[in-house]
Coordinates of C-alpha atoms in Angstrom, one line a residue:
M1 CA 9.6 -14.6 -17.9
I2 CA 10.2 -18.5 -18.0
I3 CA 13.4 -18.2 -15.9
T4 CA 12.1 -15.9 -13.5
L5 CA 9.0 -18.6 -12.9
L6 CA 11.4 -21.3 -12.7
V7 CA 13.3 -19.2 -9.8
L8 CA 10.4 -18.5 -8.0
M9 CA 9.1 -22.0 -8.3
I10 CA 12.5 -23.3 -6.8
V11 CA 12.3 -21.0 -4.0
N12 CA 8.9 -21.8 -3.1
F13 CA 10.0 -25.5 -3.2
L14 CA 12.9 -25.0 -0.9
E15 CA 10.7 -23.4 1.5
A16 CA 8.2 -26.3 1.5
L17 CA 11.0 -28.8 1.8
Y18 CA 12.6 -26.9 4.7
L19 CA 9.0 -26.9 6.3
A20 CA 8.6 -30.5 5.8
M21 CA 12.2 -31.2 7.1
K22 CA 11.4 -29.4 10.2
Y23 CA 8.1 -31.2 10.6
W24 CA 9.4 -34.7 10.2
G25 CA 12.1 -33.8 12.9
L26 CA 9.4 -32.9 15.2
K27 CA 7.3 -35.7 14.4
K28 CA 10.3 -37.9 14.8
S29 CA 10.9 -36.5 18.5
D30 CA 7.2 -36.8 19.4
A31 CA 6.9 -33.1 19.9
T32 CA 4.0 -31.5 21.7
D33 CA 1.5 -29.3 20.0
S34 CA 3.2 -26.2 21.1
E35 CA 6.4 -26.8 19.6
Y36 CA 4.6 -27.3 16.2
K37 CA 2.9 -23.8 16.7
Q38 CA 6.3 -22.2 17.8
M39 CA 7.7 -23.7 14.4
V40 CA 4.9 -22.3 12.2
N41 CA 5.2 -19.0 13.9
K42 CA 8.8 -18.7 13.4
V43 CA 8.6 -19.6 9.5
A44 CA 5.5 -18.1 8.7
P45 CA 6.8 -14.5 8.6
F46 CA 9.5 -15.6 6.0
M47 CA 7.1 -17.3 3.8
Y48 CA 4.6 -14.3 3.7
V49 CA 7.5 -12.1 2.7
T50 CA 8.6 -14.5 -0.1
L51 CA 4.8 -15.2 -1.2
S52 CA 4.4 -11.5 -1.5
I53 CA 7.6 -10.8 -3.5
S54 CA 6.6 -13.5 -5.7
V55 CA 3.3 -12.1 -6.4
I56 CA 4.8 -8.7 -6.8
V57 CA 7.3 -10.0 -9.5
L58 CA 4.9 -11.8 -11.3
I59 CA 2.5 -8.7 -11.5
I60 CA 5.3 -6.6 -12.7
L61 CA 6.4 -9.1 -15.4
W62 CA 3.0 -9.5 -16.5
I63 CA 2.7 -5.7 -17.0
F64 CA 5.9 -5.5 -18.9
E65 CA 5.3 -8.2 -21.3

């Protein structure tokens, strides 16, 4: 279970790092608000899916523990 938690944490960390890098790139290029919204709309579905998968895996592990 510890290994699974570590994998989930690493995946979520990589998502946050990717989002931070995109944000930094937009901020560096003085992007408009619409470009920030476009970035969030592009990344949000993937983040919702990985969050849902993480919660489902944690519930399954908790049930079978």
